[in-house]
Structures are given as structure tokens and as C-alpha cells.
């Protein structure tokens, strides 16, 4: 029962004149929403926005996302961060956890659509391949991010974990003299 | 607007909870009160699916409720539209991979497809819970008063 229904019952019970007086004293409460701005405050949590230039594809947001709205898929050439708005619960934990501040919260809530494909967002990363075995290791953005923090990581950043282990074992062997003498 | 040709006049809705936590249901109630007043658009809540044009589904569709949901959809007369409200109905929400839920309306549509029950349109309204304004926005979208704002995005990282 909306405003019109209320008014009709008032008219039925009191007569038109009394009802009109009561209604004019109360004034209008109804929001004209699609034709006027909505009632959202600064604290409102809407859809998140991922900045593809800041994102390094580390997957911290994927780990923390309660409903798995953010998922990561990796194949041989690309690493894709997928955001499915239809499953998001707008907790904004991904924003707290993002190491580079790539995820930003917006106040958007007008997300209704008749096609579910509209609710998908993707960030496509290129992948660095291992210089020994050729398997995908990290994303290019992640490699740049790590090299900025620690210079000496250059020696092993583009190595697969197994190749990295092998390299380490060889170094230890060399140090303790276990390598076969030629 | 593909569906506005069917629904030029008042939209009568039937509200069906398919295992939601009641938060979305409260927001539906809020939309129908004088403050947001969906009656401006001719939206009226009806008590029988036989009178309804649009079904408001909330919740991730539990296995217990699935036969009833299918019965209700069958009972609705033909230009029938589903309005999936809330993250649970749209994509399963936080229950998308749990036991005893089928995971939202997209999975329901596959089941309906196998049973050859046709649905004329599905509108997805994300939100946890949905804001009353986003429900009104969805109604405005059906009526052709508002434009769709969201689209699929594929962002490629530079270089």
C-alpha cells in the first residue's frame, strides 16, 4: 500500500475534506528517485573499481574475498583477474588488503541489467616466463614491483620455483665442495 | 528496451523468498512504503503468481525451495519476467559453492531450459542487500525510464 492507497483509506474513513487537511499538514514524504539524486552518503559502499595500471596481479584480493567475487585464472600466456559484480557483497576488504592501492571503492549502485555478461569485469595481465624451463612465473607488473623494492631479486625473479631451488642447491654444492672434481 | 512492449501498464509483482536472509525482503517492503512508493510506477504486490507479471526472487534458491520456485514460475502467465534481487539471487552470493543451494538464477535458468519452461526476460539487480533505490532503478529500466549504465569490461594491462 503506497501513498495513494493510504490517501484512499483516509478519504473512505474521514471524508474528502478532513483527509485533504490531514494530508496537506503532513506534506509530501515520497522521494522522486529516478528523477532526483539518490540518498547516498560518503560512507556508502558500492561497486569496486580496479585500476589496471596499478594492479600487479598478486592475488591478495582473491584470497580475502568472502564470496569469491574476485577470482584469478592463469593459463600459459595470461593471468586474468575476474570480478563478478553479481556475487560481490560490497565488504570492501579487497580495498584494505591491496598492496598497491589499485582497488578503489565507488558509490555506484545502479547496476541493474538484463544481461548477466554486463556484470563481469576482467583485468588481463601478461605473464613472465621462466628463463630455464619456460613455465609462467609471475606477471610483468609484479616483476617490476618486486624489482623496485629489492634490486638483487634480478637474479632469480624470472625463475620458476623449481628452477630457483635447483639453482640454490647448485650454489650450496659449490660452496661446500660437493661438486665433482673434474 | 525489449520488455517494455509487454509491460507498458502497471507491473504486478509476486515476491518469492527462495532461501534469503530476509534483508532483501525488508528492502522490497521499503520500496512499497510511501517513502519510496513504487506505486508511482504502478507496481503492486499481489498474493498469487497467477496475477503477476514479474516475479521478485531473493535468495540463492535452496534445493528445498527449487520445486516450489519452478511451480510458481509455471503458474505465472506468459509475458513473465524474473527480477533477481540481491547478490544471492544474481550469482549465488556467499552461498555460491555451498551444499543444498543451486547458486542463483543463472543456474535456475539452465534447469528451466531443460524443463522447457520459457521466461521472457531476466533482470539482475546486484547488492547485498539491494538498496530500495536500485530496485526502483530496475523497475525504471523495465519501463524504459532509465538507461543501462553497466557493461562488460575487459581491461588490458599496458605493455
CSV table of C-alpha atoms in Angstrom, one decimal:
chain,number,residue,atom,x,y,z
A,1,UNK,CA,0.0,0.0,0.0
A,2,UNK,CA,1.6,3.2,-1.1
A,3,UNK,CA,0.8,6.9,-0.6
A,4,UNK,CA,-2.3,6.7,-2.9
A,5,UNK,CA,-3.7,3.7,-1.1
A,6,UNK,CA,-3.2,5.5,2.3
A,7,UNK,CA,-5.0,8.5,1.0
A,8,UNK,CA,-7.9,6.5,-0.3
A,9,UNK,CA,-8.4,4.8,3.0
A,10,UNK,CA,-8.3,8.2,4.7
A,11,UNK,CA,-10.9,9.5,2.4
A,12,UNK,CA,-13.1,6.5,3.0
A,13,UNK,CA,-12.9,6.9,6.7
A,14,UNK,CA,-13.0,10.7,7.2
A,15,UNK,CA,-14.5,12.1,4.1
A,16,UNK,CA,-12.6,14.1,1.5
A,17,UNK,CA,-12.3,17.4,3.2
A,18,UNK,CA,-10.8,16.2,6.5
A,19,UNK,CA,-8.5,13.9,4.7
A,20,UNK,CA,-7.2,16.7,2.5
A,21,UNK,CA,-6.5,18.8,5.6
A,22,UNK,CA,-4.6,16.0,7.2
A,23,UNK,CA,-2.7,15.3,4.0
A,24,UNK,CA,-1.7,18.9,3.4
A,25,UNK,CA,-0.4,19.3,7.0
A,26,UNK,CA,1.8,16.2,6.7
A,27,UNK,CA,3.2,17.3,3.4
A,28,UNK,CA,5.0,15.1,0.8
A,29,UNK,CA,7.4,12.4,2.0
A,30,UNK,CA,7.8,10.4,-1.2
A,31,UNK,CA,11.2,10.5,-2.9
A,32,UNK,CA,11.0,11.1,-6.6
A,33,UNK,CA,14.1,8.9,-7.0
A,34,UNK,CA,14.8,8.2,-10.7
A,35,UNK,CA,14.1,11.9,-11.4
A,36,UNK,CA,16.2,13.3,-8.5
A,37,UNK,CA,19.5,12.3,-6.9
A,38,UNK,CA,19.5,9.3,-4.6
A,39,UNK,CA,20.1,9.3,-0.9
A,40,UNK,CA,23.6,8.1,-0.6
A,41,UNK,CA,26.2,9.2,1.9
A,42,UNK,CA,30.0,9.2,1.8
A,43,UNK,CA,30.1,6.0,3.9
A,44,UNK,CA,28.0,4.1,1.4
A,45,UNK,CA,29.8,1.1,-0.2
A,46,UNK,CA,29.2,0.5,-3.8
A,47,UNK,CA,30.9,-1.4,-6.6
A,48,UNK,CA,34.7,-1.5,-6.6
A,49,UNK,CA,36.9,-0.3,-9.5
A,50,UNK,CA,40.2,-1.9,-10.4
A,51,UNK,CA,42.9,0.4,-11.8
A,52,UNK,CA,44.6,-1.8,-14.4
A,53,UNK,CA,47.8,0.3,-14.4
A,54,UNK,CA,48.3,-0.1,-10.6
A,55,UNK,CA,47.2,-3.8,-10.3
A,56,UNK,CA,50.1,-6.2,-10.1
A,57,UNK,CA,48.1,-9.4,-10.2
A,58,UNK,CA,49.3,-10.7,-6.8
A,59,UNK,CA,46.0,-12.2,-5.8
A,60,UNK,CA,45.7,-10.8,-2.3
A,61,UNK,CA,42.2,-9.6,-3.0
A,62,UNK,CA,41.3,-13.0,-4.3
A,63,UNK,CA,42.5,-14.6,-1.1
A,64,UNK,CA,40.4,-12.3,1.1
A,65,UNK,CA,37.2,-12.1,-0.9
A,66,UNK,CA,34.5,-13.8,1.1
A,67,UNK,CA,32.0,-14.8,-1.7
A,68,UNK,CA,34.8,-15.4,-4.4
A,69,UNK,CA,33.5,-12.5,-6.5
A,70,UNK,CA,37.2,-11.9,-7.3
A,71,UNK,CA,38.9,-14.9,-8.9
A,72,UNK,CA,42.2,-15.4,-10.7
A,73,UNK,CA,42.7,-17.6,-13.7
A,74,UNK,CA,46.1,-18.4,-15.1
A,75,UNK,CA,47.0,-20.0,-18.4
A,76,UNK,CA,50.2,-20.1,-20.3
A,77,UNK,CA,50.3,-16.5,-21.6
A,78,UNK,CA,47.9,-14.5,-19.4
A,79,UNK,CA,46.8,-14.1,-15.8
A,80,UNK,CA,43.3,-12.8,-15.6
A,81,UNK,CA,41.7,-11.2,-12.5
A,82,UNK,CA,37.9,-11.6,-12.8
A,83,UNK,CA,35.4,-9.5,-10.9
A,84,UNK,CA,31.8,-10.7,-10.9
A,85,UNK,CA,29.7,-7.8,-9.6
A,86,UNK,CA,26.7,-10.1,-9.2
A,87,UNK,CA,28.3,-12.0,-6.4
A,88,UNK,CA,30.0,-9.1,-4.7
A,89,UNK,CA,28.8,-8.3,-1.2
A,90,UNK,CA,30.5,-4.9,-1.1
A,91,UNK,CA,32.5,-5.5,2.1
A,92,UNK,CA,35.5,-3.6,0.6
A,93,UNK,CA,38.0,-6.0,2.2
A,94,UNK,CA,39.9,-6.1,-1.1
A,95,UNK,CA,40.5,-2.4,-0.8
A,96,UNK,CA,42.0,-2.8,2.6
A,97,UNK,CA,44.3,-5.6,1.5
A,98,UNK,CA,45.5,-4.3,-1.9
A,99,UNK,CA,49.3,-3.6,-1.6
A,100,UNK,CA,49.4,-1.1,-4.4
A,101,UNK,CA,46.1,0.7,-3.8
A,102,UNK,CA,44.8,-0.4,-7.2
A,103,UNK,CA,41.3,-1.1,-6.0
A,104,UNK,CA,39.1,1.9,-5.3
A,105,UNK,CA,35.6,2.0,-3.9
A,106,UNK,CA,32.8,3.9,-5.7
A,107,UNK,CA,29.3,4.9,-4.7
A,108,UNK,CA,27.7,3.2,-7.7
A,109,UNK,CA,24.7,1.2,-7.0
A,110,UNK,CA,22.7,1.4,-10.3
A,111,UNK,CA,23.9,-1.9,-11.5
A,112,UNK,CA,20.6,-3.5,-12.7
A,113,UNK,CA,20.9,-5.1,-16.1
A,114,UNK,CA,19.1,-7.7,-18.3
A,115,UNK,CA,22.3,-9.4,-19.4
A,116,UNK,CA,24.5,-11.2,-16.9
A,117,UNK,CA,27.6,-10.7,-19.0
A,118,UNK,CA,27.4,-7.0,-18.2
A,119,UNK,CA,28.3,-7.8,-14.6
A,120,UNK,CA,31.7,-9.2,-15.4
A,121,UNK,CA,34.9,-7.2,-15.3
A,122,UNK,CA,38.4,-8.5,-16.2
A,123,UNK,CA,41.9,-7.3,-15.8
A,124,UNK,CA,44.3,-9.2,-18.2
A,125,UNK,CA,47.9,-9.5,-17.2
A,126,UNK,CA,50.8,-10.6,-19.3
A,127,UNK,CA,53.0,-13.3,-17.8
A,128,UNK,CA,56.8,-13.6,-17.3
A,129,UNK,CA,58.1,-17.0,-18.3
A,130,UNK,CA,60.9,-18.9,-16.7
A,131,UNK,CA,64.2,-18.3,-18.5
A,132,UNK,CA,65.2,-22.0,-18.0
A,133,UNK,CA,62.0,-24.1,-18.3
A,134,UNK,CA,59.6,-21.7,-20.0
A,135,UNK,CA,56.8,-22.1,-17.5
A,136,UNK,CA,54.8,-19.0,-16.4
A,137,UNK,CA,56.2,-17.4,-13.2
A,138,UNK,CA,54.7,-14.0,-12.4
A,139,UNK,CA,53.1,-11.1,-14.1
A,140,UNK,CA,55.2,-8.4,-15.7
A,141,UNK,CA,53.7,-5.8,-13.3
A,142,UNK,CA,54.5,-7.9,-10.3
A,143,UNK,CA,58.1,-8.4,-11.6
A,144,UNK,CA,58.5,-4.6,-11.9
A,145,UNK,CA,57.0,-4.1,-8.5
A,146,UNK,CA,59.4,-6.5,-6.8
A,147,UNK,CA,62.5,-5.2,-8.7
A,148,UNK,CA,61.6,-1.7,-7.5
A,149,UNK,CA,61.7,-2.9,-3.8
A,150,UNK,CA,64.7,-5.2,-3.9
A,151,UNK,CA,67.4,-4.8,-6.6
A,152,UNK,CA,69.2,-8.1,-6.1
A,153,UNK,CA,66.0,-10.0,-6.9
A,154,UNK,CA,67.1,-9.6,-10.6
A,155,UNK,CA,69.0,-12.9,-10.3
A,156,UNK,CA,66.0,-15.1,-9.6
A,157,UNK,CA,62.8,-13.1,-10.3
A,158,UNK,CA,62.2,-14.7,-13.7
A,159,UNK,CA,62.8,-18.3,-12.5
A,160,UNK,CA,60.3,-21.0,-11.8
A,161,UNK,CA,60.3,-22.1,-8.1
A,162,UNK,CA,61.7,-25.4,-9.1
A,163,UNK,CA,64.5,-23.9,-11.2
A,164,UNK,CA,65.1,-21.5,-8.3
A,165,UNK,CA,65.5,-24.4,-5.9
A,166,UNK,CA,67.9,-26.1,-8.3
A,167,UNK,CA,70.0,-23.0,-8.6
A,168,UNK,CA,70.2,-22.7,-4.9
A,169,UNK,CA,71.2,-26.3,-4.4
A,170,UNK,CA,73.9,-25.9,-7.0
A,171,UNK,CA,75.2,-22.8,-5.2
A,172,UNK,CA,75.3,-24.7,-1.9
A,173,UNK,CA,77.1,-27.6,-3.5
A,174,UNK,CA,79.7,-25.2,-4.9
A,175,UNK,CA,80.3,-23.6,-1.5
A,176,UNK,CA,80.9,-26.8,0.4
A,177,UNK,CA,82.9,-28.5,-2.3
A,178,UNK,CA,80.5,-31.4,-3.1
A,179,UNK,CA,80.7,-30.7,-6.8
A,180,UNK,CA,82.5,-33.4,-8.6
A,181,UNK,CA,86.1,-32.5,-9.4
A,182,UNK,CA,87.0,-32.6,-13.0
B,1,UNK,CA,14.0,-2.0,-24.1
B,2,UNK,CA,12.9,-5.4,-25.2
B,3,UNK,CA,10.3,-6.0,-22.5
B,4,UNK,CA,8.7,-2.6,-22.3
B,5,UNK,CA,6.4,-3.6,-25.2
B,6,UNK,CA,4.8,-6.2,-22.8
B,7,UNK,CA,4.8,-4.1,-19.7
B,8,UNK,CA,3.5,-0.7,-20.8
B,9,UNK,CA,0.9,-0.6,-18.0
B,10,UNK,CA,1.2,-1.4,-14.3
B,11,UNK,CA,3.6,-4.1,-13.3
B,12,UNK,CA,2.1,-6.5,-10.8
B,13,UNK,CA,4.8,-8.3,-8.8
B,14,UNK,CA,4.8,-11.5,-6.8
B,15,UNK,CA,7.5,-11.7,-4.2
B,16,UNK,CA,9.1,-15.1,-3.6
B,17,UNK,CA,11.8,-15.8,-1.0
B,18,UNK,CA,14.0,-18.7,-2.1
B,19,UNK,CA,16.1,-19.0,1.0
B,20,UNK,CA,17.4,-15.5,1.5
B,21,UNK,CA,18.3,-14.0,4.8
B,22,UNK,CA,15.3,-11.6,4.9
B,23,UNK,CA,17.5,-8.5,4.2
B,24,UNK,CA,16.4,-8.1,0.6
B,25,UNK,CA,12.8,-8.9,1.6
B,26,UNK,CA,12.8,-6.0,4.0
B,27,UNK,CA,14.1,-3.7,1.3
B,28,UNK,CA,11.2,-4.8,-1.0
B,29,UNK,CA,8.9,-3.8,1.8
B,30,UNK,CA,10.7,-0.5,2.0
B,31,UNK,CA,10.1,0.1,-1.7
B,32,UNK,CA,6.4,-0.3,-1.3
B,33,UNK,CA,6.0,2.1,1.6
B,34,UNK,CA,5.1,5.8,1.0
B,35,UNK,CA,8.7,6.9,1.3
B,36,UNK,CA,9.9,5.3,-1.9
B,37,UNK,CA,6.5,4.4,-3.2
B,38,UNK,CA,6.8,2.1,-6.1
B,39,UNK,CA,3.1,2.6,-6.7
B,40,UNK,CA,4.1,5.6,-8.7
B,41,UNK,CA,5.1,3.2,-11.5
B,42,UNK,CA,2.0,1.1,-11.0
B,43,UNK,CA,3.9,-1.6,-9.1
B,44,UNK,CA,1.6,-3.6,-6.9
B,45,UNK,CA,2.4,-6.6,-4.8
B,46,UNK,CA,0.0,-9.5,-5.5
B,47,UNK,CA,-0.7,-12.6,-3.4
B,48,UNK,CA,-0.9,-15.1,-6.3
B,49,UNK,CA,1.6,-15.7,-9.1
B,50,UNK,CA,-1.4,-16.1,-11.4
B,51,UNK,CA,-2.0,-12.3,-11.2
B,52,UNK,CA,1.7,-11.4,-11.5
B,53,UNK,CA,3.7,-10.0,-14.4
B,54,UNK,CA,7.1,-10.0,-12.6
B,55,UNK,CA,8.5,-12.4,-10.1
B,56,UNK,CA,10.8,-10.9,-7.4
B,57,UNK,CA,13.2,-13.7,-6.5
B,58,UNK,CA,15.5,-13.2,-3.5
B,59,UNK,CA,18.0,-15.8,-2.2
B,60,UNK,CA,20.3,-18.4,-3.7
B,61,UNK,CA,17.5,-20.9,-4.4
B,62,UNK,CA,17.9,-23.8,-2.0
B,63,UNK,CA,17.3,-27.3,-3.1
B,64,UNK,CA,14.3,-27.4,-0.7
B,65,UNK,CA,12.7,-24.4,-2.4
B,66,UNK,CA,13.6,-25.4,-6.0
B,67,UNK,CA,10.4,-27.4,-6.8
B,68,UNK,CA,8.2,-24.6,-5.4
B,69,UNK,CA,10.1,-22.0,-7.4
B,70,UNK,CA,9.5,-24.0,-10.6
B,71,UNK,CA,5.8,-24.4,-9.8
B,72,UNK,CA,5.5,-20.6,-9.2
B,73,UNK,CA,7.2,-19.8,-12.5
B,74,UNK,CA,4.9,-22.3,-14.3
B,75,UNK,CA,1.9,-20.7,-12.7
B,76,UNK,CA,2.8,-17.1,-13.8
B,77,UNK,CA,1.0,-16.1,-17.1
B,78,UNK,CA,3.2,-15.8,-20.2
B,79,UNK,CA,4.9,-12.5,-20.6
B,80,UNK,CA,6.7,-13.4,-17.4
B,81,UNK,CA,9.8,-11.6,-16.2
B,82,UNK,CA,12.1,-12.6,-13.3
B,83,UNK,CA,13.7,-9.9,-11.2
B,84,UNK,CA,16.7,-11.4,-9.4
B,85,UNK,CA,17.2,-9.3,-6.3
B,86,UNK,CA,20.4,-9.3,-4.3
B,87,UNK,CA,23.8,-10.9,-4.7
B,88,UNK,CA,22.4,-14.3,-3.7
B,89,UNK,CA,19.9,-14.4,-6.5
B,90,UNK,CA,22.2,-13.0,-9.1
B,91,UNK,CA,25.3,-15.1,-8.6
B,92,UNK,CA,24.7,-17.3,-5.6
B,93,UNK,CA,26.3,-14.7,-3.3
B,94,UNK,CA,28.3,-16.0,-0.4
B,95,UNK,CA,26.5,-19.4,-0.8
B,96,UNK,CA,27.5,-20.0,-4.4
B,97,UNK,CA,29.5,-23.1,-3.8
B,98,UNK,CA,27.8,-24.5,-0.7
B,99,UNK,CA,25.8,-27.7,-0.4
B,100,UNK,CA,21.9,-27.6,-0.8
B,101,UNK,CA,21.8,-24.3,-2.8
B,102,UNK,CA,21.9,-24.3,-6.6
B,103,UNK,CA,23.6,-20.9,-6.8
B,104,UNK,CA,21.2,-18.2,-8.1
B,105,UNK,CA,19.0,-17.5,-11.0
B,106,UNK,CA,21.6,-18.3,-13.8
B,107,UNK,CA,21.6,-21.9,-12.6
B,108,UNK,CA,17.8,-21.9,-12.3
B,109,UNK,CA,17.6,-20.8,-15.9
B,110,UNK,CA,19.6,-23.8,-17.1
B,111,UNK,CA,17.1,-26.1,-15.2
B,112,UNK,CA,14.2,-24.3,-16.7
B,113,UNK,CA,15.7,-24.7,-20.1
B,114,UNK,CA,15.9,-28.4,-19.6
B,115,UNK,CA,12.2,-28.5,-18.5
B,116,UNK,CA,11.3,-26.3,-21.4
B,117,UNK,CA,9.7,-23.6,-19.3
B,118,UNK,CA,10.2,-20.2,-21.0
B,119,UNK,CA,11.0,-17.0,-19.3
B,120,UNK,CA,10.6,-13.8,-21.3
B,121,UNK,CA,13.2,-11.7,-19.5
B,122,UNK,CA,15.5,-11.7,-16.5
B,123,UNK,CA,16.7,-8.6,-14.8
B,124,UNK,CA,19.6,-8.8,-12.4
B,125,UNK,CA,19.9,-6.4,-9.5
B,126,UNK,CA,23.1,-6.8,-7.5
B,127,UNK,CA,23.5,-5.6,-4.0
B,128,UNK,CA,23.9,-7.1,-0.6
B,129,UNK,CA,21.2,-6.2,0.3
B,130,UNK,CA,19.7,-4.4,-2.6
B,131,UNK,CA,19.1,-0.7,-2.0
B,132,UNK,CA,15.5,0.3,-2.4
B,133,UNK,CA,16.7,2.8,-5.0
B,134,UNK,CA,18.3,0.1,-7.0
B,135,UNK,CA,15.0,-1.8,-7.1
B,136,UNK,CA,13.3,1.3,-8.3
B,137,UNK,CA,16.1,1.8,-10.9
B,138,UNK,CA,15.5,-1.8,-12.1
B,139,UNK,CA,11.7,-1.0,-12.4
B,140,UNK,CA,12.6,2.2,-14.3
B,141,UNK,CA,14.8,0.0,-16.6
B,142,UNK,CA,11.9,-2.3,-17.3
B,143,UNK,CA,9.6,0.6,-18.0
B,144,UNK,CA,12.2,2.3,-20.2
B,145,UNK,CA,12.6,5.4,-18.0
B,146,UNK,CA,16.3,4.9,-17.2
B,147,UNK,CA,19.2,3.8,-19.3
B,148,UNK,CA,21.5,0.8,-18.6
B,149,UNK,CA,24.7,2.1,-17.0
B,150,UNK,CA,26.9,-1.0,-16.7
B,151,UNK,CA,28.6,-3.0,-19.4
B,152,UNK,CA,31.2,-5.8,-19.6
B,153,UNK,CA,34.8,-4.5,-19.3
B,154,UNK,CA,38.0,-6.2,-20.3
B,155,UNK,CA,41.0,-4.1,-19.1
B,156,UNK,CA,44.3,-5.0,-20.6
B,157,UNK,CA,47.4,-4.0,-18.6
B,158,UNK,CA,49.6,-1.8,-20.7
B,159,UNK,CA,52.8,-3.2,-22.3
